[in-house]
Short mmCIF file of C-alpha atoms (C1' of nucleotides) in Angstrom, two decimals:
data_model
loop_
_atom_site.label_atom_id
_atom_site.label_comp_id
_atom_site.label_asym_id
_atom_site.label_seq_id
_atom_site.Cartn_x
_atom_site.Cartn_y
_atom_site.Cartn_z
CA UNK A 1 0.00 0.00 0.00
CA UNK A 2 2.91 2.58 0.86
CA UNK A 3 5.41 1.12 -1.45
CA UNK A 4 6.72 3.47 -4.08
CA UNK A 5 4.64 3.78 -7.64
CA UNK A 6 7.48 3.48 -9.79
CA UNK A 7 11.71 3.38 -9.27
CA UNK A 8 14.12 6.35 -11.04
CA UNK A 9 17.08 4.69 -12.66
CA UNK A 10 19.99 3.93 -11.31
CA UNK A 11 21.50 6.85 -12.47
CA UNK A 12 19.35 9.12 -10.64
CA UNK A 13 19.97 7.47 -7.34
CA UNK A 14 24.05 8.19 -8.27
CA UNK A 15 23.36 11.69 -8.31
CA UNK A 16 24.07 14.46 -5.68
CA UNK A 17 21.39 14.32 -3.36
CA UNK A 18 20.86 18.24 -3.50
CA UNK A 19 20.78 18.17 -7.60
CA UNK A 20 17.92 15.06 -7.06
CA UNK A 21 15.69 16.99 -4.80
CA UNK A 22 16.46 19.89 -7.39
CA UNK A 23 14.93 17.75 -10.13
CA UNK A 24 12.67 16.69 -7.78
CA UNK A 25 10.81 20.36 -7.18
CA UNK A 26 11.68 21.42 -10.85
CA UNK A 27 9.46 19.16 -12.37
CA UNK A 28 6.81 19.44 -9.15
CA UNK A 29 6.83 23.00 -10.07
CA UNK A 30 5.98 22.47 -14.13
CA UNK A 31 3.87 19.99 -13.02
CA UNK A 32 1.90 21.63 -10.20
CA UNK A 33 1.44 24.37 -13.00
CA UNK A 34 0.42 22.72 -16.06
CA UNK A 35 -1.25 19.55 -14.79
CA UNK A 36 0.48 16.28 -16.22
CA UNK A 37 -0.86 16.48 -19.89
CA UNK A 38 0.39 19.79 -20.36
CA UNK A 39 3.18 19.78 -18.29
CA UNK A 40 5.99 19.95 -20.57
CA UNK A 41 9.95 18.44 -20.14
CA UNK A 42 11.50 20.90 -22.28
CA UNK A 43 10.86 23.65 -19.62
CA UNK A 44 12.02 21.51 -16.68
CA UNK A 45 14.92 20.71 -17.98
CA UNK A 46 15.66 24.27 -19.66
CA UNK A 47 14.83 25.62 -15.63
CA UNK A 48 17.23 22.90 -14.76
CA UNK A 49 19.77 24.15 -17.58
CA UNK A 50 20.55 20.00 -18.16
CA UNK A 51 19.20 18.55 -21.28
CA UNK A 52 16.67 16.49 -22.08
CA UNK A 53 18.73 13.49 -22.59
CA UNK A 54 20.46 13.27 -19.02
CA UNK A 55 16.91 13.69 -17.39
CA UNK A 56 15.95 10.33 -20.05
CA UNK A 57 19.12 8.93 -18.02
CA UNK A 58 17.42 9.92 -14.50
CA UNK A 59 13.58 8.33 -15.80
CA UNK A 60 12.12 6.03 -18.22
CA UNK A 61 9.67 8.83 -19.14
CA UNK A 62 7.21 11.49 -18.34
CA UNK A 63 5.24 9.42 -16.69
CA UNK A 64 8.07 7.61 -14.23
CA UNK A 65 9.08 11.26 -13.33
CA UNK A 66 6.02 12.26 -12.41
CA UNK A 67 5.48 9.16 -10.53
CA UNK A 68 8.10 10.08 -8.85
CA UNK A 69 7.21 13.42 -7.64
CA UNK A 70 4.29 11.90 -6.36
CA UNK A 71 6.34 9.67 -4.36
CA UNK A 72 7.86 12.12 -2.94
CA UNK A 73 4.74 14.58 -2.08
CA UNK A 74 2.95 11.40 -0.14
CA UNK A 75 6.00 11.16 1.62
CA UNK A 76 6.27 14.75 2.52
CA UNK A 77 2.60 14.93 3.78
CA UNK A 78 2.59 11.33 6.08
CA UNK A 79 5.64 13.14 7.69
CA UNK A 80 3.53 16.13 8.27
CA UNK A 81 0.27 14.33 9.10
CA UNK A 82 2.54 12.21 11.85
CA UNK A 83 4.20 14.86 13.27
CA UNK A 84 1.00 16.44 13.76
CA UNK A 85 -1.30 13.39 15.58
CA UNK A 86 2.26 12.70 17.78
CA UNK A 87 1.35 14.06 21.18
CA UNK A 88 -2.10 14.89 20.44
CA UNK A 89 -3.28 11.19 21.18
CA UNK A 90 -6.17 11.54 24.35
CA UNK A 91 -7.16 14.88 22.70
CA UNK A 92 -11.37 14.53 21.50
CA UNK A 93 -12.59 14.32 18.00
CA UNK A 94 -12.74 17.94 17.26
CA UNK A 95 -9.83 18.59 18.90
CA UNK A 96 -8.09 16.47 16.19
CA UNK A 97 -10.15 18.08 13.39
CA UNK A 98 -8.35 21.05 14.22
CA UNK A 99 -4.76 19.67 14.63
CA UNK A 100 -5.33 18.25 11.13
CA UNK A 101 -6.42 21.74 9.83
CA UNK A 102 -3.32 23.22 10.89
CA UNK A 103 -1.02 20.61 9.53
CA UNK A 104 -2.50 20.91 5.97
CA UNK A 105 -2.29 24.25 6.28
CA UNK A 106 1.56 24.40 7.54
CA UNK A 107 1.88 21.72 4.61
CA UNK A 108 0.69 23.80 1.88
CA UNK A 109 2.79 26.79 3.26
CA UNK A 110 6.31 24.76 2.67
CA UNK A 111 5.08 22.63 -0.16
CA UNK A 112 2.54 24.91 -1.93
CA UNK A 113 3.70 23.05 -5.43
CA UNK A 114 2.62 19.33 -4.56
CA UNK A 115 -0.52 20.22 -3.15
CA UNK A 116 -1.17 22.21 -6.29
CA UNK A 117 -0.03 18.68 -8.30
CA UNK A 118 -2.72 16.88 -5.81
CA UNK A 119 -5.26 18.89 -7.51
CA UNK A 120 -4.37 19.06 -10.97
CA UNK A 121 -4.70 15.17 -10.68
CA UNK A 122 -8.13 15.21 -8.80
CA UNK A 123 -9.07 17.26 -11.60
CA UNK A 124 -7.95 16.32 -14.97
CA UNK A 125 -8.04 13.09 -17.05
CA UNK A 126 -5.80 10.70 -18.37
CA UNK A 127 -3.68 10.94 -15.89
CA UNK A 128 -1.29 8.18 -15.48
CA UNK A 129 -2.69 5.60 -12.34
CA UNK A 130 -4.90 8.74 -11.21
CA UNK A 131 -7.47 6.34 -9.62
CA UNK A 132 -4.65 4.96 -7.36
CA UNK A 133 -2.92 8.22 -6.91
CA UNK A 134 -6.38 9.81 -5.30
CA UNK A 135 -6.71 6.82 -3.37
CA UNK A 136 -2.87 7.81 -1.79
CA UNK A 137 -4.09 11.19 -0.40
CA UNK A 138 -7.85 10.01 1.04
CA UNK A 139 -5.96 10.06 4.52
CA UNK A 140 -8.31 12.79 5.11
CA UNK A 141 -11.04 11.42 5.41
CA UNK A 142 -12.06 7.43 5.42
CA UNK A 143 -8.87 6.11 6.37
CA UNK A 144 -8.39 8.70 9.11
CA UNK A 145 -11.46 10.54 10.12
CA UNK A 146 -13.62 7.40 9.60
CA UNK A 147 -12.62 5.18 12.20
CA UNK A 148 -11.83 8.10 14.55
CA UNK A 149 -15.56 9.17 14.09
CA UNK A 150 -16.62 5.47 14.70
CA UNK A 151 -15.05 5.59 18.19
CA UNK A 152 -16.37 9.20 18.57
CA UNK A 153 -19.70 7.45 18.15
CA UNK A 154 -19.11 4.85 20.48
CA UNK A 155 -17.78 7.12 23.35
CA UNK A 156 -21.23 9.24 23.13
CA UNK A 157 -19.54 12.70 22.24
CA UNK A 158 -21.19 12.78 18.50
CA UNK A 159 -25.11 13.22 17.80
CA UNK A 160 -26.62 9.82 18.18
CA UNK A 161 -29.05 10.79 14.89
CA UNK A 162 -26.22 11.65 12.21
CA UNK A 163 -24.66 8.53 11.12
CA UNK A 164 -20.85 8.90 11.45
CA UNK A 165 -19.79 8.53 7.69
CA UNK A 166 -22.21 11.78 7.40
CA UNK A 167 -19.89 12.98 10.22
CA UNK A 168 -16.82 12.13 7.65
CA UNK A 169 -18.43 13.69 4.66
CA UNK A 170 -19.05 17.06 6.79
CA UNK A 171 -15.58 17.17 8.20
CA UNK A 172 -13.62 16.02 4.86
CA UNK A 173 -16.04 18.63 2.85
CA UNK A 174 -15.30 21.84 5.23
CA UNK A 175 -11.50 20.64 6.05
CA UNK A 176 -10.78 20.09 2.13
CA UNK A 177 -12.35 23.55 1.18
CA UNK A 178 -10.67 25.36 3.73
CA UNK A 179 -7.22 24.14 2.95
CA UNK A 180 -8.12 24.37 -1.08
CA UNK A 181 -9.43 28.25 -0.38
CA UNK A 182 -5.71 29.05 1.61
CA UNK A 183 -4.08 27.59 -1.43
CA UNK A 184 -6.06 28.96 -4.46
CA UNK A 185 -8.61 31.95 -4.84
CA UNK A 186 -12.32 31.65 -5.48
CA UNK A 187 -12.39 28.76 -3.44
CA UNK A 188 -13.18 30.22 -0.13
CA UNK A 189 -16.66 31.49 -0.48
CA UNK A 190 -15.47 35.25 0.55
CA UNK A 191 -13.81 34.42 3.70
CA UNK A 192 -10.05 35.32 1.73
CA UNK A 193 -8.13 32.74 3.63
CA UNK A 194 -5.55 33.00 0.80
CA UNK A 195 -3.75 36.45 2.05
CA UNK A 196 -4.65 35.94 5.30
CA UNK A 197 -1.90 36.82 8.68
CA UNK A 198 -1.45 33.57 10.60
CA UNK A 199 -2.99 35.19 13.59
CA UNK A 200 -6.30 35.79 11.81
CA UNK A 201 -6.05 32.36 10.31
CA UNK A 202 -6.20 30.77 13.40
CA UNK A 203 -8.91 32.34 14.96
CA UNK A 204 -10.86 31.59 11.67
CA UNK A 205 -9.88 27.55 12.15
CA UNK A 206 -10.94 27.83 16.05
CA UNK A 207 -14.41 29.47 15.56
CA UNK A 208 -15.08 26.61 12.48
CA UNK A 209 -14.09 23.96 14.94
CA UNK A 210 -16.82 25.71 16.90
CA UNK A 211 -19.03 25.54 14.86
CA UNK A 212 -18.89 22.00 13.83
CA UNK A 213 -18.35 21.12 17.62
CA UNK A 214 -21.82 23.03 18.38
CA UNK A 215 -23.29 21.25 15.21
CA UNK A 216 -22.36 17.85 15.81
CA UNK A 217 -22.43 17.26 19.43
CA UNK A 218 -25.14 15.99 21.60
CA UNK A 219 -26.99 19.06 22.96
CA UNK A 220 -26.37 17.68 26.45
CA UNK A 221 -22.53 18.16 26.23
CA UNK A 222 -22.87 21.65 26.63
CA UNK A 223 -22.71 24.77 23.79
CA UNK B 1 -22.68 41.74 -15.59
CA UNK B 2 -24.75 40.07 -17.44
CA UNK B 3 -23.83 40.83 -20.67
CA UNK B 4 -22.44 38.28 -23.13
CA UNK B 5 -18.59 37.40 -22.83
CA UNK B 6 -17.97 37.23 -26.60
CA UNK B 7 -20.07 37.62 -29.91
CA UNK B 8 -20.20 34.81 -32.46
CA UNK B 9 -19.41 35.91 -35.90
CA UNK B 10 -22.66 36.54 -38.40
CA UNK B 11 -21.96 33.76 -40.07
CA UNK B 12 -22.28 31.54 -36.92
CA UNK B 13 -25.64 33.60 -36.03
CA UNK B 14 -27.04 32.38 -39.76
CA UNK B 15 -26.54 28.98 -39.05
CA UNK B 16 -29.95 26.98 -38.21
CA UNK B 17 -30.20 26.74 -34.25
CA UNK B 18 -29.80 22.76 -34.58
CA UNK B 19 -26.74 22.82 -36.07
CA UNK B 20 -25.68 26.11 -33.70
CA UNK B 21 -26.61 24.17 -30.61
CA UNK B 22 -24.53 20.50 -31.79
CA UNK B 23 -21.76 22.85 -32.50
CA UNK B 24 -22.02 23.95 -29.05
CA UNK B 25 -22.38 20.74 -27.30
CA UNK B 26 -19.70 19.02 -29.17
CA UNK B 27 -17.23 21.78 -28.54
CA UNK B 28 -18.13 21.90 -24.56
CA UNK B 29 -17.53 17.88 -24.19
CA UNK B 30 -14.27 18.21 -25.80
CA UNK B 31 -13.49 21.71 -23.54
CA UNK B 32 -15.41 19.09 -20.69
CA UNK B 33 -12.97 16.51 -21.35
CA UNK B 34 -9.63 18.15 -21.85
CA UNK B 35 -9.36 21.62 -20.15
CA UNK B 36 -8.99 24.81 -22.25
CA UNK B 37 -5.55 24.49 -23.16
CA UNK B 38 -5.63 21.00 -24.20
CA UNK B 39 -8.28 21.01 -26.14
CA UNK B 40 -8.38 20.04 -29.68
CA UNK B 41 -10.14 22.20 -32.38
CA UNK B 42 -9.11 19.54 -34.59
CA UNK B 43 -11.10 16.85 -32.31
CA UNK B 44 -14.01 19.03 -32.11
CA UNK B 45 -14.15 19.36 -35.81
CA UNK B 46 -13.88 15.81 -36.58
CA UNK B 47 -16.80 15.01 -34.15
CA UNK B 48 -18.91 17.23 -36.09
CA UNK B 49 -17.88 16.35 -39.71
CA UNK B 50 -16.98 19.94 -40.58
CA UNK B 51 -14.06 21.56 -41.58
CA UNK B 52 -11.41 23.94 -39.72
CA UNK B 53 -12.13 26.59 -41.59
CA UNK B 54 -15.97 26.04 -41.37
CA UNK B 55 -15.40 26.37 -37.75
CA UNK B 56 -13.15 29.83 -38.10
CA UNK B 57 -15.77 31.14 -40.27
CA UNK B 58 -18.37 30.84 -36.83
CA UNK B 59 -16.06 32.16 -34.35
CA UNK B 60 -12.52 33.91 -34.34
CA UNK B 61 -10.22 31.86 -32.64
CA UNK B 62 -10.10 29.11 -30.12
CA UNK B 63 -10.26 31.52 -27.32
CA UNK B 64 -13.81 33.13 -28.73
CA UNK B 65 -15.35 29.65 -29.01
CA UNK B 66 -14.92 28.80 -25.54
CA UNK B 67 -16.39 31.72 -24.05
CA UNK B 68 -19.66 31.25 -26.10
CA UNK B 69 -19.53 27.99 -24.83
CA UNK B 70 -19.19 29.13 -21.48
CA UNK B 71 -21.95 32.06 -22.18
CA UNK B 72 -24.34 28.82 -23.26
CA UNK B 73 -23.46 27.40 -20.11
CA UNK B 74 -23.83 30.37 -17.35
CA UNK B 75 -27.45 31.05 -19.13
CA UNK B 76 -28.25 27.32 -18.40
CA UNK B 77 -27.67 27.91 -14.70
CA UNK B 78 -29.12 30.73 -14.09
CA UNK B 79 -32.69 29.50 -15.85
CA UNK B 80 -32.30 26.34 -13.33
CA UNK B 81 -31.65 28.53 -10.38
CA UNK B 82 -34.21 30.82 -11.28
CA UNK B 83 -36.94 27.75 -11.91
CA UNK B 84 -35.73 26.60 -8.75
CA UNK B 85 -36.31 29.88 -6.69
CA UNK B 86 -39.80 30.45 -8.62
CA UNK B 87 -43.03 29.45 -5.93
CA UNK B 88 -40.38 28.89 -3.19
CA UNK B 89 -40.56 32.55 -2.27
CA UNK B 90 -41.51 31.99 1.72
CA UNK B 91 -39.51 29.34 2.68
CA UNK B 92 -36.87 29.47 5.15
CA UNK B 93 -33.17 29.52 4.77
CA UNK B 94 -32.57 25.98 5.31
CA UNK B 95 -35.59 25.02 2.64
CA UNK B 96 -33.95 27.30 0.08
CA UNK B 97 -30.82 25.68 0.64
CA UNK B 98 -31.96 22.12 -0.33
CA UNK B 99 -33.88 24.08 -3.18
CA UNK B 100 -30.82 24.89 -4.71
CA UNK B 101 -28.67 21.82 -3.89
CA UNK B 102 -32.04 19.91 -6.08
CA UNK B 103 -31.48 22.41 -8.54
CA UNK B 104 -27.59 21.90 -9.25
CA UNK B 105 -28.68 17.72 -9.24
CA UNK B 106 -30.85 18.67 -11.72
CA UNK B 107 -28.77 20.86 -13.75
CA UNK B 108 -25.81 18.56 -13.18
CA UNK B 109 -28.04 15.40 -14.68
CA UNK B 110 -29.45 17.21 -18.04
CA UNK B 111 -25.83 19.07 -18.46
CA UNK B 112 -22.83 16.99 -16.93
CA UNK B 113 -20.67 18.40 -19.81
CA UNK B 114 -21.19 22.09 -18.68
CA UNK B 115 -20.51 21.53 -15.07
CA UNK B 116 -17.50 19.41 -15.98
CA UNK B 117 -16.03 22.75 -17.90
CA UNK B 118 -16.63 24.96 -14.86
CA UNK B 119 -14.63 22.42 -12.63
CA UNK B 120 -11.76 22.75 -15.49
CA UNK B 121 -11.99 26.74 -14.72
CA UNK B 122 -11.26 26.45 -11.01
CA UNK B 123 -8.50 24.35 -11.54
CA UNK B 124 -6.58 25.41 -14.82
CA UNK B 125 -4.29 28.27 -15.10
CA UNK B 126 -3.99 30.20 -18.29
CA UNK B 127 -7.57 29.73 -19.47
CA UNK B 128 -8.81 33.29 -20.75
CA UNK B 129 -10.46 35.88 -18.72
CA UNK B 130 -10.30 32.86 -15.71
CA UNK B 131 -11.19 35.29 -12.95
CA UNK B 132 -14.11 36.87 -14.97
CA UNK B 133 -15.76 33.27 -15.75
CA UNK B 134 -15.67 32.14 -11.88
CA UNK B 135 -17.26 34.95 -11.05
CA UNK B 136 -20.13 34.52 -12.81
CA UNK B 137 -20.85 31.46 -11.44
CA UNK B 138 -20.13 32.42 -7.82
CA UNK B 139 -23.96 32.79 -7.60
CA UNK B 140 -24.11 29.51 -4.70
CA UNK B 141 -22.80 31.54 -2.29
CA UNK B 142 -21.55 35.57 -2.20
CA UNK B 143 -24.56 36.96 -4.45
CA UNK B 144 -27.06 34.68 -3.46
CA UNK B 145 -26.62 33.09 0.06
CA UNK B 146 -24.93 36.24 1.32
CA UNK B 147 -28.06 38.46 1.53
CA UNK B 148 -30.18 35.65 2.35
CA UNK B 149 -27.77 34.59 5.62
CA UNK B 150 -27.94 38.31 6.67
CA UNK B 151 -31.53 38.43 6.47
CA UNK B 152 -31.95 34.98 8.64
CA UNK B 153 -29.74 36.56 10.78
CA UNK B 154 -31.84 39.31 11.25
CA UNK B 155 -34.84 37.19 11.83
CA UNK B 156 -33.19 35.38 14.41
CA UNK B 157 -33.12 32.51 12.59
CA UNK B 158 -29.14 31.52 12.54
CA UNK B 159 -27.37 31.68 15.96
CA UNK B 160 -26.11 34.64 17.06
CA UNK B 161 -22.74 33.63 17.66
CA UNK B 162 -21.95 32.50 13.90
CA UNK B 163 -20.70 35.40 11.96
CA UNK B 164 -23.11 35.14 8.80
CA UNK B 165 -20.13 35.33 6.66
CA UNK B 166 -18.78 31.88 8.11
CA UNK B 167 -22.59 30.80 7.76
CA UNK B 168 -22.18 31.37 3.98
CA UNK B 169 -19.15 29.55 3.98
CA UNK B 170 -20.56 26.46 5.70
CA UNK B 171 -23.31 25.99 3.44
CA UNK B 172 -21.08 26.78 -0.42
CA UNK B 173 -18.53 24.23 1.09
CA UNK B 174 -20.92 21.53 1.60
CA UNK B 175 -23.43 22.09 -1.17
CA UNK B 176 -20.11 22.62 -3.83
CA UNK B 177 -18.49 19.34 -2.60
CA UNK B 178 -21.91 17.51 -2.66
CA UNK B 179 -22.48 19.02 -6.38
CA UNK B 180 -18.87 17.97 -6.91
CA UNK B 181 -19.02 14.30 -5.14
CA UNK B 182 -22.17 13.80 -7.52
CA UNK B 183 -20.49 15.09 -10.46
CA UNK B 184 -17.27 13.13 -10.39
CA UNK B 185 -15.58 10.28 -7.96
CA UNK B 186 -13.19 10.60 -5.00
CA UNK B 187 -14.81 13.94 -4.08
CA UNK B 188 -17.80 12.46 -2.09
CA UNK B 189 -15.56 11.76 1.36
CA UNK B 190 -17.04 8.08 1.13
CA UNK B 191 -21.00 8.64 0.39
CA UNK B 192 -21.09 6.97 -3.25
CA UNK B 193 -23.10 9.82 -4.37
CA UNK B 194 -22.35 9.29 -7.91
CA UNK B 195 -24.44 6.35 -8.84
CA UNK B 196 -27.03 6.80 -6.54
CA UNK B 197 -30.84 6.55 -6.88
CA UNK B 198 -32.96 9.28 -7.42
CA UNK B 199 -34.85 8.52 -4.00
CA UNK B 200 -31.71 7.69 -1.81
CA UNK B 201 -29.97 10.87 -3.30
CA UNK B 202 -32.93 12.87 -1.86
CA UNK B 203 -32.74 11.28 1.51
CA UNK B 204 -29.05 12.26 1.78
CA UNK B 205 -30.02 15.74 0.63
CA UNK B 206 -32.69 16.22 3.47
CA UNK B 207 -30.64 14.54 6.15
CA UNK B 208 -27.47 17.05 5.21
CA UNK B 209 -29.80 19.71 5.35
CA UNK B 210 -31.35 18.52 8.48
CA UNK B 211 -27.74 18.45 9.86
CA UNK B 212 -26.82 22.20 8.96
CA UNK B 213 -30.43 23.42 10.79
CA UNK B 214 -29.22 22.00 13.89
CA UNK B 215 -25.97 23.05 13.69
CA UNK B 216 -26.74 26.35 12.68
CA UNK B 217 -30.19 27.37 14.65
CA UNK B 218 -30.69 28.69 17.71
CA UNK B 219 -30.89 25.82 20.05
CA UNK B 220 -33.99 27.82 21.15
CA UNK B 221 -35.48 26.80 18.00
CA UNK B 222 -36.19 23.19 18.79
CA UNK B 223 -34.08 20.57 17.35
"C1'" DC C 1 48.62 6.75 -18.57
"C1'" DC C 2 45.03 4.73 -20.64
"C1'" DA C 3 41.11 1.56 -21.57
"C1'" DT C 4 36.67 1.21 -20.30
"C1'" DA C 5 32.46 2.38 -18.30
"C1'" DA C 6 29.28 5.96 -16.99
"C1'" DT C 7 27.17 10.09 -17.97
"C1'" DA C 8 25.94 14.37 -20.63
"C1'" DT C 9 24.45 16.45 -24.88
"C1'" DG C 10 21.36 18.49 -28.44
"C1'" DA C 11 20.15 17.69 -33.26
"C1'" DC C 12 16.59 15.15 -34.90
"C1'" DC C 13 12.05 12.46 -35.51
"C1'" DA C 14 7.06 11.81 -36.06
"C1'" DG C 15 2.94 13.73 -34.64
"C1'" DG C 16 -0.35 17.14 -32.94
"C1'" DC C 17 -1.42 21.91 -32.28
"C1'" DG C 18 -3.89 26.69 -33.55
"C1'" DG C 19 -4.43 29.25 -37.36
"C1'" DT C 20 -4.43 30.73 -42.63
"C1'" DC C 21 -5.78 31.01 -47.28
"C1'" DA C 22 -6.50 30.03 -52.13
"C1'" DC C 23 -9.98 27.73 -54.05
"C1'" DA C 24 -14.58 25.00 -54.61
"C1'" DT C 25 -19.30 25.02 -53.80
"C1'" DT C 26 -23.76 26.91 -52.90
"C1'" DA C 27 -27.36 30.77 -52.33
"C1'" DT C 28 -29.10 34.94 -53.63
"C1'" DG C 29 -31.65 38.11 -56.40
"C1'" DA C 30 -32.04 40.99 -60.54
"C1'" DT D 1 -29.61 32.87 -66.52
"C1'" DC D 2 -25.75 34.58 -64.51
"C1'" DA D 3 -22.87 37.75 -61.73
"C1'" DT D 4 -22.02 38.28 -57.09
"C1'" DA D 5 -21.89 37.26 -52.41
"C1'" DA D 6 -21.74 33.90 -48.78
"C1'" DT D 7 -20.16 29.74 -47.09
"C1'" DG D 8 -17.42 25.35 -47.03
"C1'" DT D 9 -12.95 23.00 -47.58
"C1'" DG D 10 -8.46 20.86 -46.46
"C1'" DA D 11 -3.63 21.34 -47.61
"C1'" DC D 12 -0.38 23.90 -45.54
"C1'" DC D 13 2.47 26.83 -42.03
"C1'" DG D 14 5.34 27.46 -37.94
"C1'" DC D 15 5.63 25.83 -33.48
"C1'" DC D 16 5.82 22.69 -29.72
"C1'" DT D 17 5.59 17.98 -27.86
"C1'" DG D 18 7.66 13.34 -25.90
"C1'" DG D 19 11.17 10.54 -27.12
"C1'" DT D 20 15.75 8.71 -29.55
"C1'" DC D 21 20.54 8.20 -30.44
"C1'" DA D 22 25.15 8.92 -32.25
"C1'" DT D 23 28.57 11.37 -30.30
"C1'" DA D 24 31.30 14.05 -26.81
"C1'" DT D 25 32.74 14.40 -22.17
"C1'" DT D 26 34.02 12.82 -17.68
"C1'" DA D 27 35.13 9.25 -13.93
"C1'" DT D 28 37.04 5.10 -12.64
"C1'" DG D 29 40.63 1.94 -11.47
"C1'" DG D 30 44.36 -1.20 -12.92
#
DNA sequence: CCATAATATGACCAGGCGGTCACATTATGA
DNA sequence: TCATAATGTGACCGCCTGGTCATATTATGG
């Protein structure tokens, strides 16, 4: 399940380490740009100033090094995802909600690019193993939130009468368009997360953790 | 605001309104299927059995024939939204809500092409006039929910302690994603929207909406 | 030092693109 | 009927794409 989607040559591995991971966000940038179709190797490897037969040396083709980036952008967000739940592990169901919030959110800040890539492949075509590649990144929701809001359930501190995958659907829909309105415009139904000072950013997060808290609770928890 | 992005050329205009309106559709599923930038005049052409130059004879370039396509496709919406507001004129926020989720099913069923080329907007750089075309169809939440949550407010209908603004928010996440989950996989956080019923659709519909009332109302309003 | 292996290079290929234009076909109306 | 205008056509253009490969350059180690 978390084994890589595809291996760079050997020739790649040879490399510096500091010109790989300079490959590496090159072609995340062209790629987070363009989407995969349109994405185009000439430009990486002119912003790279290498030619376009040494990066045929590093990858099979367009497809491996994109694979590849992918690789690494899964990567990049379990490390922030884990670093995020460690030390958080008694706190209650909304409580996590919010850590999550502010992990994407510190995620998108130092990797803007992959989580740019992340939607250009939720929304276009014919990209290559895009089925599999969505399933990668659904940590948001059933494979984390699900069974969290399962034991939520079971411990009494969610609404008996809203069955917990709506719970899921709720939290992934709100969490997913927050951290897609902080990293692209017109996507934030006027709140204007995208310029917004961390201060004010966080005070937004707490009151929609509120909210949903308020929402979602039994009414004899306390408002 | 209103007015039309781009004018057809006469010769387009002269054209009997069944061949006018297969021109259309043919040219938004190929714009549906590949983006702006990727599509294919060529493609779109072929599908119809005309020529190139037939098709620069209708319209001036590639860029003109996608904003009458997306000028077909704004009208569209706003005769379902408007259908859908018509004889609903008393009910309360939450009603109008699942009013116009219904409506987007609807428009989403008899048009899947046209919503599919608004969810290529959001999501593709260098299409023309981008900014201008998504705000057009920002109607789901600034221009029409805004207003509407302010005068709930005012009526003592929302809680007091939810800045309308974040109301608005709320309510465009969830319908958008639920529009989106329905319109294409991996965006429905688990609920298998896409293929479902007619009747069970509905049932998920009321319960969501029944979700945001009690989340939402004063608590003095009866749950 | 030098043979050999590893790596780097960019001209080149076939194919698709948006767009053009000289020409063929059809419609119009006097 | 026939001159003129309107419309239809597809070969062609320059440009860009992903991918190839003969050749040049560099690293290795005996």
């Amino acid at each position: 399940m978390d084994t890589q989607l595809v291996q760079p040559k050997q020739t790649f591995m040879n490399l510096a380490p500091e010109k790989r991971e300079s490959i590496v966000r090159a072609a995340a940038a062209e790629f987070a740009a363009q989407g995969y179709q349109r994405a185009s190797l000439n430009n990486i490897v002119k912003q790279l100033g290498i030619s376009k037969g040494s990066l045929y040396q590093y990858f099979d083709n367009k497809e491996a090094l994109f694979l590849h980036v992918f690789d690494h952008f899964t990567l990049q967000v379990k490390q922030y995802v884990k670093a995020s739940a460690a030390g958080n592990g008694r706190d209650d169901f909304f409580a996590v909600a919010r850590q999550v919030l502010l992990a994407g959110i510190a995620f998108i800040d130092s990797h803007p690019e992959y989580f740019q890539v992340y939607l250009k492949v939720l929304f276009e075509r014919d990209v290559p193993r895009r089925e599999e590649l969505v399933a990668r990144v659904r940590l948001f929701s059933l494979e984390y939130f699900g069974p969290l809001a399962d034991r939520a359930m079971e411990q009494g501190v969610l609404r008996r009468d809203i069955p917990p995958h709506k719970v899921v659907f709720i939290l992934d829909a709100l969490l997913d368009r927050f951290l897609q309105g902080y990293a692209q415009p017109h996507f934030d139904g006027g709140l204007a997360l995208a310029g917004m000072s961390a201060d004010r950013l966080h005070d937004e997060i707490d009151s929609m953790v509120a909210v949903l808290r308020t929402g979602l609770q039994p009414s004899d928890m306390g408002e």
